[in-house]
Amino acid sequence: MRERAAAGAPAAVIGFADGLARHGEAVALIGADGTRLSFAALAAAADALPLPPEPTLAMLAIRPDIASITTYLALLRRRHPVILVDDANSLIGRTVRDLYRPWQPGQDWPQPGSGPPCHPDLALLLATSGSTGSPRLVRLSHAAIAANAASIADYMAIRADDRAITSLPLHYSYGLSVLHSHLAAGAATILTAASLSDPAFWTLFETAGATKLAGVPHSFALMERIGLRDRALPALRTLSQAGGRLPPALVTAYADWAAARGVQFFVMYGQTEACARMAFVPPALAAAHPDCIGQAIPGGSISLRDADGGDAGDGPGEIIYRGPNIMMGYADGPADLAVPAGLGELATGDLAERTPAGLLRIIGRRARMTKLFGLRISHDALERLLEADGLNTVATGLANGEEERLGVLVEGPLPADLAARLAARHGVPATAFVLAGTAELPRLASGKPDPVAARRQLIDDAADAAAAASAAALADRSVAGVFAAAFPGITIGPGDSFASLGGDSLGHINIALALEDVIGALPPDWHLRPMAELAALASRPAQRGWLRRIGSDIPLRALAISAIVAMHTGIGNRAEIIGGLGGGALALMVLLGYNLGRFQLGRLLAGDGGGMVRDFLLRVLLPCYGLIVAHGLATGGLDPAALLLVAAWQGRAGTLLEPLWFIEVATQVMLLLALAFAVPAVRRLAGRAPVALGWALVGAALLLQLAGGLLHDSAQTLHRTLDANLPWVALGWLAAMAPPRWQRLALVALGMGLALADWGAASSRLWWAAATLGCLVAVPQLPVPRPAAGLLALIARASFMIYLSHGVVIHVLEVRLGLHQPIISLAAGLLAGVAAAQALDWLIARGRTLQSDAEPMPI
């Protein structure tokens, strides 16, 4: 039996929020911590929540947790119209609060009649994606929400034993419709704020048994980045996409992937004005029609209208949608909240044609508009907005592979803070905008600005525009700006983290210091936290004393590489230096494992070991091969063993290529990890018991070292082979897994015992092992004088390039020039490596930017 509407409620259609209890003890919500709440308990909790007695306009910053959703449902059940926002203190949240004066949960109840009058059918208000100044709100009725939820549950065949997961924000109409449709069908929703790129998301996905996954184009870009199609997801039944155009090649790829695994893949089309969904492509047709948005959802109909307002037949024409799920209308101010529904149809602004198969294909927009992260931004409105700021501009849409971007050409100098202002105004990353300045806007013969010519100019200036955007954001001291500068040419979303974007052990050094300047002391797991969460920390005043706390791996790396260069200049072998400086390479091996565990575990869990190796090839192996080839040309012959990265097994020494043994071992380690994590059982163990897997890796490495000692003479190869160094990498990996305290002590003791067995008590390697492992597990952050922190970070980030180039520098100074000054050689070796690293960073950033802007096409 359906529940009755709350006492005094208007005679609105009974929807999913009113009928929760009819699903009884079936699970409705599953929290990230495993908490489960039945539909009956959810209804009781919603009804027990204290709310104002009279229907009152409310605003809720909705989160993917049980408490927030209970509050939302309580408001719906008791007929309090609710404005959903992501953050009450965001630009949109503050603007809505100032304009509408809504009540917010946790505040004192308002006086009856003090809020703006609302129509009794009004249930929900969402900011339209076209908002540029004061947000225009979409007014949705109880009946429209219920109709769309039921329609989605119908065509997607949502069953009571299905479990969706919150892969999209709940203040976004698409993400909210996932929750609505599953509550309507008596199915469960798994709640998490983790990003798709966060290993915690997929751990919860598998342990909670998620059967349905929804995404927008940016979500699918993340899925490709983490290798979703290589993962085994046995519980997954349905994969769905909406929120913008997905490239046809990717639609085909996912349709084929889904069909091979018995998964239903839905490509859908919708707008907030229709409670999220209006059309879908039946899964059986997706692969054959990857460029289509499909057919109308059950209960709705779609026609095409020509420019004169007549029926366009099969088109082309504007999509006109009719159905019970269309909005009541827009709200531009409080007076609009009481207006009854006045729309019989929804003119979408999208131009489409109907294919012979009866499916709709979008071919353009009636109005100039670009969709960023599911948000539609009007070019005309944006130009008017910037005109009010005294800027003469042309806005134009660009496409960046799977991502859409908005280009703005400014007449005159480009304001340094424009990217940050646009990002804050629209709630998207600064990298979503391509900006450039020009002496004079290109114009048509009519004198009007020429958007096509402006688009060409923006494409030509894209690399400089990306650099300007990053610099502007950094000058504005924003978290988004730091990320934009660290990942040029990559579109970054609020849910992205340093790890999810493919950040590595070198890139984290600069971004960590830059973030600390913005938000103060960083949490230990900052590299896993979404950018939006780090931005929330920026409200705290950053403490900028004489000392700054930096990750202990940074000074360890800087000191280790400096010790290696010093050893090769002869400084480190002098008797007056107790024990010498030998052991820097050992410390770097431990740090290699530590940073692989910190920054690459997520990619490995996702089966993206190939991507890890590819990035290492770009940053380290290509320069390494450049050195090998140059050496071969200078000496009259290439060394095949060096080219195959196996020269260390032959015990070679005495050439400029001798130090490359470290690169050889690092490469072999990464290949081994990629192969190991290609095994699903290894990925499952790493996700569920990372410390246990860490000890297993240490044990396997020790066994391999023992076997290697039986097969070859480690002394002859100078402990420079994979078997001799893998235990150090494994110990570093285990240190990154944060084992319990007693295991940390055992880890340090094991490292010291291993150094003692290999080199004896007199070797400085014993103390390098103790200091490196001890700092990593016991003192993860060290206080360092602020000027020294910058210098250490510079050297640490350049460590690989210093390692590659210092031998050449010392050879030139001492052999070619006859300058035997170890201090000068040390300084020159470090400076040359730093310069080479800076040049390589510039080349990689330039390449990313150019790649991201290659072959753009109009939206």
Coordinates of N, CA, C and O in Angstrom, one line a residue, residues 267-400:
V267 N 23.4 4.9 -24.1 CA 23.8 6.3 -24.4 C 22.5 7.1 -24.3 O 21.5 6.7 -24.9
M268 N 22.5 8.2 -23.6 CA 21.3 8.9 -23.3 C 21.5 10.4 -23.6 O 22.6 10.9 -23.7
Y269 N 20.3 11.1 -23.6 CA 20.3 12.5 -23.9 C 19.3 13.2 -22.9 O 18.2 12.6 -22.7
G270 N 19.6 14.3 -22.4 CA 18.7 14.9 -21.5 C 19.1 16.4 -21.2 O 20.2 16.9 -21.6
Q271 N 18.3 17.0 -20.4 CA 18.5 18.4 -19.9 C 17.9 18.5 -18.5 O 16.9 17.8 -18.2
T272 N 18.5 19.4 -17.7 CA 17.9 19.6 -16.4 C 16.4 20.0 -16.5 O 15.6 19.7 -15.6
E273 N 16.1 20.7 -17.6 CA 14.7 21.2 -17.8 C 13.7 20.0 -17.9 O 12.5 20.3 -17.9
A274 N 14.2 18.8 -18.1 CA 13.3 17.7 -18.2 C 13.7 16.6 -17.2 O 13.6 15.4 -17.4
C275 N 14.1 17.1 -16.0 CA 14.5 16.2 -14.9 C 15.6 15.2 -15.3 O 15.8 14.2 -14.7
A276 N 16.3 15.6 -16.4 CA 17.6 14.9 -16.7 C 17.5 14.1 -18.0 O 18.4 14.1 -18.8
R277 N 16.4 13.4 -18.3 CA 16.5 12.4 -19.5 C 15.3 12.6 -20.4 O 14.2 12.7 -19.9
M278 N 15.6 12.6 -21.7 CA 14.6 12.7 -22.7 C 14.7 11.6 -23.8 O 13.7 11.3 -24.4
A279 N 15.9 11.1 -24.0 CA 16.0 10.1 -25.1 C 17.1 9.1 -24.7 O 18.0 9.4 -23.8
F280 N 17.1 7.9 -25.3 CA 18.1 6.9 -25.1 C 18.3 6.1 -26.3 O 17.4 5.9 -27.1
V281 N 19.5 5.5 -26.5 CA 19.8 4.5 -27.5 C 19.6 3.1 -26.9 O 20.4 2.8 -26.0
P282 N 18.8 2.3 -27.5 CA 18.7 0.9 -27.0 C 20.1 0.3 -27.1 O 20.8 0.4 -28.1
P283 N 20.5 -0.4 -26.0 CA 21.9 -1.0 -26.0 C 22.2 -1.8 -27.3 O 23.4 -1.8 -27.7
A284 N 21.3 -2.5 -27.8 CA 21.5 -3.3 -29.0 C 21.9 -2.5 -30.2 O 22.5 -3.0 -31.2
L285 N 21.6 -1.2 -30.2 CA 21.8 -0.4 -31.4 C 23.0 0.6 -31.2 O 23.4 1.3 -32.1
A286 N 23.6 0.6 -30.0 CA 24.6 1.6 -29.7 C 25.9 1.4 -30.6 O 26.4 2.4 -31.1
A287 N 26.3 0.2 -30.8 CA 27.6 0.0 -31.6 C 27.4 0.4 -33.0 O 28.3 1.0 -33.6
A288 N 26.2 0.1 -33.5 CA 25.9 0.4 -35.0 C 25.6 1.9 -35.2 O 25.7 2.4 -36.3
H289 N 25.2 2.6 -34.1 CA 24.8 4.0 -34.3 C 25.5 4.9 -33.2 O 24.8 5.5 -32.3
P290 N 26.8 4.9 -33.2 CA 27.5 5.6 -32.1 C 27.4 7.1 -32.1 O 27.8 7.7 -31.1
D291 N 26.8 7.7 -33.1 CA 26.7 9.1 -33.2 C 25.3 9.6 -32.9 O 24.9 10.8 -33.2
C292 N 24.4 8.7 -32.4 CA 23.0 9.1 -32.2 C 22.7 9.2 -30.7 O 23.4 8.6 -29.8
I293 N 21.6 9.9 -30.4 CA 21.1 10.1 -29.1 C 19.9 9.2 -28.8 O 19.4 9.1 -27.7
G294 N 19.3 8.6 -29.9 CA 18.3 7.5 -29.8 C 16.9 8.0 -30.0 O 16.6 8.8 -30.8
Q295 N 16.0 7.4 -29.1 CA 14.6 7.6 -29.2 C 14.0 8.2 -27.9 O 14.7 8.2 -26.9
A296 N 12.8 8.7 -27.9 CA 12.2 9.3 -26.8 C 12.0 8.2 -25.7 O 11.8 7.1 -25.9
I297 N 12.2 8.7 -24.4 CA 12.0 7.8 -23.3 C 10.5 7.4 -23.2 O 9.6 8.1 -23.7
P298 N 10.1 6.3 -22.5 CA 8.7 6.0 -22.3 C 8.0 7.1 -21.6 O 8.4 7.7 -20.7
G299 N 6.8 7.5 -22.2 CA 6.0 8.6 -21.7 C 6.3 9.9 -22.4 O 5.5 10.8 -22.1
G300 N 7.3 10.0 -23.2 CA 7.7 11.2 -23.8 C 7.6 11.1 -25.3 O 7.6 10.0 -25.9
S301 N 7.7 12.2 -26.0 CA 7.7 12.2 -27.5 C 8.6 13.3 -28.0 O 8.8 14.3 -27.3
I302 N 9.2 13.1 -29.1 CA 10.1 14.1 -29.7 C 9.8 14.4 -31.1 O 9.5 13.4 -31.9
S303 N 9.7 15.6 -31.5 CA 9.5 16.1 -32.9 C 10.6 17.1 -33.2 O 11.3 17.6 -32.4
L304 N 10.7 17.3 -34.5 CA 11.7 18.3 -35.0 C 11.0 19.5 -35.6 O 10.1 19.3 -36.4
R305 N 11.5 20.7 -35.3 CA 10.8 21.9 -35.7 C 11.7 22.7 -36.6 O 12.9 22.9 -36.3
D306 N 11.2 23.2 -37.8 CA 12.1 23.9 -38.7 C 12.2 25.4 -38.2 O 11.6 25.8 -37.2
A307 N 13.0 26.2 -39.0 CA 13.2 27.6 -38.5 C 12.0 28.4 -38.6 O 11.9 29.5 -37.9
D308 N 11.0 28.0 -39.3 CA 9.7 28.8 -39.4 C 8.7 28.3 -38.4 O 7.6 28.8 -38.4
G309 N 9.1 27.4 -37.5 CA 8.1 26.9 -36.5 C 7.3 25.8 -37.0 O 6.4 25.3 -36.2
G310 N 7.5 25.2 -38.2 CA 6.7 24.1 -38.7 C 7.4 22.8 -38.4 O 8.5 22.7 -37.9
D311 N 6.6 21.7 -38.7 CA 7.2 20.3 -38.5 C 8.3 20.1 -39.5 O 8.0 20.1 -40.7
A312 N 9.4 19.7 -39.1 CA 10.6 19.4 -40.0 C 10.6 18.0 -40.4 O 11.6 17.6 -41.1
G313 N 9.7 17.2 -40.0 CA 9.7 15.8 -40.3 C 10.9 15.1 -39.8 O 11.1 15.1 -38.6
D314 N 11.8 14.5 -40.6 CA 13.0 13.8 -40.2 C 14.2 14.8 -40.1 O 15.3 14.4 -39.8
G315 N 13.9 16.1 -40.3 CA 14.9 17.1 -40.0 C 15.7 17.4 -41.3 O 15.4 17.0 -42.4
P316 N 16.7 18.3 -41.0 CA 17.1 18.8 -39.7 C 16.1 19.8 -39.1 O 15.4 20.5 -39.8
G317 N 16.1 19.8 -37.8 CA 15.3 20.7 -37.1 C 15.6 20.7 -35.6 O 16.3 19.9 -35.1
E318 N 15.0 21.7 -34.9 CA 15.2 21.7 -33.4 C 14.5 20.6 -32.7 O 13.3 20.4 -33.0
I319 N 15.1 20.0 -31.7 CA 14.4 19.0 -30.9 C 13.4 19.6 -30.0 O 13.7 20.5 -29.2
I320 N 12.2 19.2 -30.2 CA 11.1 19.6 -29.3 C 10.6 18.4 -28.5 O 10.2 17.4 -29.1
Y321 N 10.7 18.5 -27.2 CA 10.3 17.4 -26.4 C 9.0 17.6 -25.7 O 8.8 18.7 -25.2
R322 N 8.1 16.6 -25.6 CA 6.9 16.7 -24.8 C 6.8 15.5 -23.9 O 7.1 14.4 -24.3
G323 N 6.4 15.7 -22.7 CA 6.3 14.6 -21.7 C 6.0 15.2 -20.3 O 6.1 16.4 -20.1
P324 N 5.6 14.3 -19.4 CA 5.2 14.7 -18.1 C 6.4 15.2 -17.2 O 6.1 15.7 -16.1
N325 N 7.6 15.0 -17.7 CA 8.8 15.3 -16.9 C 9.4 16.7 -17.2 O 10.4 17.0 -16.7
I326 N 8.7 17.5 -18.1 CA 9.3 18.8 -18.3 C 9.0 19.8 -17.2 O 8.1 19.6 -16.4
M327 N 9.9 20.8 -17.1 CA 9.8 21.7 -16.0 C 8.6 22.5 -15.9 O 7.8 22.7 -16.9
M328 N 8.3 23.2 -14.8 CA 7.3 24.1 -14.6 C 7.6 25.5 -15.3 O 6.8 26.3 -15.6
G329 N 8.9 25.7 -15.5 CA 9.4 26.9 -16.0 C 10.7 27.4 -15.3 O 11.2 26.6 -14.4
Y330 N 11.2 28.5 -15.6 CA 12.4 29.0 -15.0 C 12.0 30.0 -13.8 O 10.9 30.5 -13.8
A331 N 13.0 30.1 -12.9 CA 12.9 31.2 -11.9 C 14.1 32.1 -12.0 O 15.2 31.6 -11.8
D332 N 13.8 33.3 -12.2 CA 14.9 34.3 -12.2 C 14.9 35.2 -11.0 O 15.8 36.0 -10.8
G333 N 13.9 35.0 -10.1 CA 13.7 35.7 -8.9 C 12.6 35.1 -8.0 O 11.9 34.2 -8.5
P334 N 12.5 35.5 -6.8 CA 11.5 35.0 -5.9 C 10.0 35.0 -6.4 O 9.3 34.1 -6.1
A335 N 9.7 36.0 -7.2 CA 8.3 36.1 -7.7 C 7.9 34.9 -8.6 O 6.8 34.6 -8.7
D336 N 8.9 34.3 -9.3 CA 8.7 33.2 -10.2 C 8.3 31.9 -9.5 O 7.8 31.0 -10.2
L337 N 8.6 31.8 -8.2 CA 8.4 30.5 -7.5 C 6.9 30.2 -7.4 O 6.6 29.0 -7.2
A338 N 6.0 31.1 -7.4 CA 4.6 30.9 -7.2 C 3.9 30.7 -8.6 O 2.7 30.4 -8.6
V339 N 4.6 30.8 -9.7 CA 3.9 30.7 -11.0 C 3.6 29.3 -11.3 O 4.5 28.4 -11.1
P340 N 2.4 29.0 -11.8 CA 2.1 27.6 -12.1 C 2.8 27.1 -13.4 O 3.4 27.9 -14.1
A341 N 2.8 25.8 -13.6 CA 3.4 25.3 -14.8 C 2.8 25.9 -16.0 O 1.5 25.9 -16.1
G342 N 3.6 26.3 -17.0 CA 3.0 26.9 -18.2 C 3.6 26.4 -19.5 O 3.4 27.0 -20.5
L343 N 4.3 25.3 -19.4 CA 4.9 24.7 -20.6 C 4.3 23.4 -21.1 O 4.1 22.5 -20.3
G344 N 3.9 23.4 -22.4 CA 3.4 22.1 -22.9 C 4.5 21.3 -23.6 O 4.3 20.2 -23.9
E345 N 5.6 22.0 -23.9 CA 6.7 21.4 -24.6 C 8.0 22.1 -24.2 O 8.0 23.2 -23.6
L346 N 9.1 21.4 -24.5 CA 10.4 21.9 -24.2 C 11.2 22.1 -25.5 O 11.5 21.0 -26.2
A347 N 11.6 23.3 -25.9 CA 12.4 23.5 -27.0 C 13.9 23.4 -26.5 O 14.3 24.3 -25.7
T348 N 14.6 22.4 -27.0 CA 15.9 22.1 -26.4 C 17.0 23.0 -26.9 O 18.1 23.1 -26.3
G349 N 16.8 23.6 -28.1 CA 17.9 24.4 -28.7 C 18.9 23.5 -29.5 O 19.8 24.1 -30.2
D350 N 18.8 22.2 -29.4 CA 19.7 21.3 -30.2 C 19.0 21.0 -31.5 O 17.8 20.7 -31.6
L351 N 19.9 21.0 -32.6 CA 19.4 20.7 -33.9 C 19.7 19.2 -34.2 O 20.8 18.8 -33.9
A352 N 18.8 18.5 -34.8 CA 19.0 17.1 -35.0 C 18.3 16.7 -36.3 O 17.5 17.4 -36.9
E353 N 18.6 15.4 -36.7 CA 17.9 14.8 -37.8 C 17.6 13.3 -37.4 O 18.3 12.8 -36.5
R354 N 16.7 12.8 -38.0 CA 16.3 11.4 -37.7 C 16.9 10.5 -38.8 O 16.7 10.7 -40.0
T355 N 17.6 9.5 -38.3 CA 18.3 8.5 -39.3 C 17.2 7.5 -39.8 O 16.1 7.4 -39.3
P356 N 17.6 6.8 -40.9 CA 16.7 5.7 -41.4 C 16.3 4.7 -40.3 O 15.3 4.1 -40.5
A357 N 17.2 4.5 -39.3 CA 16.9 3.6 -38.3 C 15.9 4.2 -37.3 O 15.5 3.5 -36.3
G358 N 15.5 5.4 -37.4 CA 14.5 6.0 -36.5 C 15.1 6.7 -35.3 O 14.4 7.0 -34.4
L359 N 16.5 6.8 -35.3 CA 17.2 7.4 -34.2 C 17.5 8.8 -34.5 O 17.8 9.2 -35.6
L360 N 17.6 9.6 -33.4 CA 17.9 11.0 -33.6 C 19.5 11.2 -33.5 O 20.1 10.5 -32.7
R361 N 20.0 12.1 -34.3 CA 21.4 12.4 -34.3 C 21.5 13.9 -34.2 O 20.9 14.7 -35.1
I362 N 22.2 14.4 -33.2 CA 22.4 15.9 -33.1 C 23.4 16.4 -34.1 O 24.5 15.8 -34.2
I363 N 23.1 17.5 -34.7 CA 24.0 18.0 -35.7 C 24.5 19.4 -35.4 O 25.3 20.0 -36.1
G364 N 24.0 20.0 -34.3 CA 24.4 21.4 -33.9 C 23.5 22.0 -32.9 O 22.7 21.3 -32.3
R365 N 23.7 23.3 -32.7 CA 22.9 24.0 -31.7 C 22.3 25.2 -32.4 O 22.8 25.8 -33.3
R366 N 21.0 25.5 -32.0 CA 20.3 26.6 -32.6 C 20.9 27.9 -32.1 O 21.0 28.9 -32.8
A367 N 21.3 27.9 -30.8 CA 22.0 29.1 -30.2 C 23.5 28.8 -30.1 O 23.9 27.6 -30.0
R368 N 24.3 29.8 -30.0 CA 25.7 29.6 -29.7 C 25.9 29.2 -28.2 O 25.6 30.0 -27.3
M369 N 26.3 28.0 -28.0 CA 26.4 27.5 -26.7 C 27.4 26.4 -26.6 O 27.6 25.6 -27.6
T370 N 28.1 26.3 -25.5 CA 29.1 25.2 -25.3 C 28.8 24.5 -24.0 O 28.4 25.1 -23.0
K371 N 29.0 23.2 -23.9 CA 28.7 22.4 -22.7 C 30.0 22.0 -22.1 O 30.8 21.3 -22.7
L372 N 30.2 22.5 -20.8 CA 31.4 22.1 -20.1 C 31.0 21.4 -18.8 O 30.3 21.9 -18.0
F373 N 31.5 20.1 -18.7 CA 31.2 19.3 -17.5 C 29.7 19.2 -17.3 O 29.3 19.3 -16.1
G374 N 28.9 19.1 -18.3 CA 27.5 19.0 -18.2 C 26.8 20.4 -18.0 O 25.6 20.4 -17.9
L375 N 27.5 21.5 -18.1 CA 27.0 22.8 -17.9 C 26.9 23.5 -19.2 O 28.0 23.7 -19.9
R376 N 25.8 24.0 -19.7 CA 25.7 24.7 -20.9 C 25.9 26.2 -20.7 O 25.3 26.8 -19.8
I377 N 26.8 26.8 -21.4 CA 27.2 28.2 -21.3 C 27.0 28.9 -22.6 O 27.5 28.5 -23.6
S378 N 26.1 29.9 -22.5 CA 25.8 30.6 -23.7 C 26.9 31.5 -24.1 O 27.4 32.3 -23.3
H379 N 27.3 31.5 -25.4 CA 28.4 32.4 -25.9 C 27.9 33.8 -25.8 O 28.7 34.7 -25.4
D380 N 26.7 34.1 -26.2 CA 26.2 35.4 -26.2 C 26.1 36.0 -24.8 O 26.5 37.1 -24.6
A381 N 25.6 35.2 -23.9 CA 25.5 35.6 -22.5 C 26.9 35.9 -21.9 O 27.1 36.9 -21.2
L382 N 27.9 35.0 -22.3 CA 29.2 35.2 -21.7 C 29.8 36.5 -22.3 O 30.5 37.3 -21.6
E383 N 29.6 36.8 -23.6 CA 30.1 38.0 -24.2 C 29.5 39.2 -23.6 O 30.2 40.2 -23.3
R384 N 28.2 39.2 -23.3 CA 27.5 40.3 -22.7 C 28.1 40.5 -21.3 O 28.3 41.7 -20.8
L385 N 28.3 39.4 -20.6 CA 28.8 39.5 -19.2 C 30.2 40.2 -19.2 O 30.5 41.0 -18.4
L386 N 31.1 39.7 -20.1 CA 32.4 40.3 -20.2 C 32.4 41.7 -20.7 O 33.2 42.6 -20.3
E387 N 31.4 42.1 -21.5 CA 31.2 43.4 -22.0 C 30.9 44.4 -20.8 O 31.4 45.5 -20.8
A388 N 30.2 43.9 -19.9 CA 29.9 44.7 -18.7 C 31.1 44.9 -17.9 O 31.2 45.9 -17.1
D389 N 32.1 44.1 -18.0 CA 33.4 44.3 -17.3 C 34.4 45.1 -18.2 O 35.5 45.2 -17.8
G390 N 33.9 45.6 -19.3 CA 34.7 46.5 -20.1 C 35.5 45.7 -21.1 O 36.5 46.3 -21.7
L391 N 35.2 44.5 -21.4 CA 36.0 43.6 -22.3 C 35.2 43.4 -23.6 O 34.0 43.1 -23.6
N392 N 35.9 43.6 -24.8 CA 35.3 43.3 -26.1 C 35.8 41.9 -26.5 O 37.0 41.7 -26.7
T393 N 34.9 40.9 -26.6 CA 35.3 39.5 -26.8 C 34.5 38.8 -27.8 O 33.4 39.3 -28.2
V394 N 35.0 37.7 -28.3 CA 34.3 36.7 -29.1 C 34.4 35.4 -28.4 O 35.6 34.9 -28.1
A395 N 33.3 34.7 -28.1 CA 33.4 33.3 -27.5 C 33.1 32.3 -28.6 O 32.2 32.5 -29.5
T396 N 33.7 31.2 -28.5 CA 33.5 30.1 -29.5 C 33.8 28.8 -28.9 O 34.6 28.6 -28.0
G397 N 33.1 27.8 -29.4 CA 33.3 26.4 -28.8 C 34.5 25.7 -29.5 O 34.7 25.9 -30.7
L398 N 35.2 24.9 -28.7 CA 36.2 24.1 -29.2 C 36.0 22.7 -28.7 O 35.4 22.5 -27.7
A399 N 36.6 21.7 -29.4 CA 36.5 20.3 -28.9 C 38.0 19.9 -28.7 O 38.8 20.1 -29.5
N400 N 38.2 19.2 -27.6 CA 39.5 18.7 -27.2 C 39.4 17.2 -27.0 O 39.3 16.7 -25.9

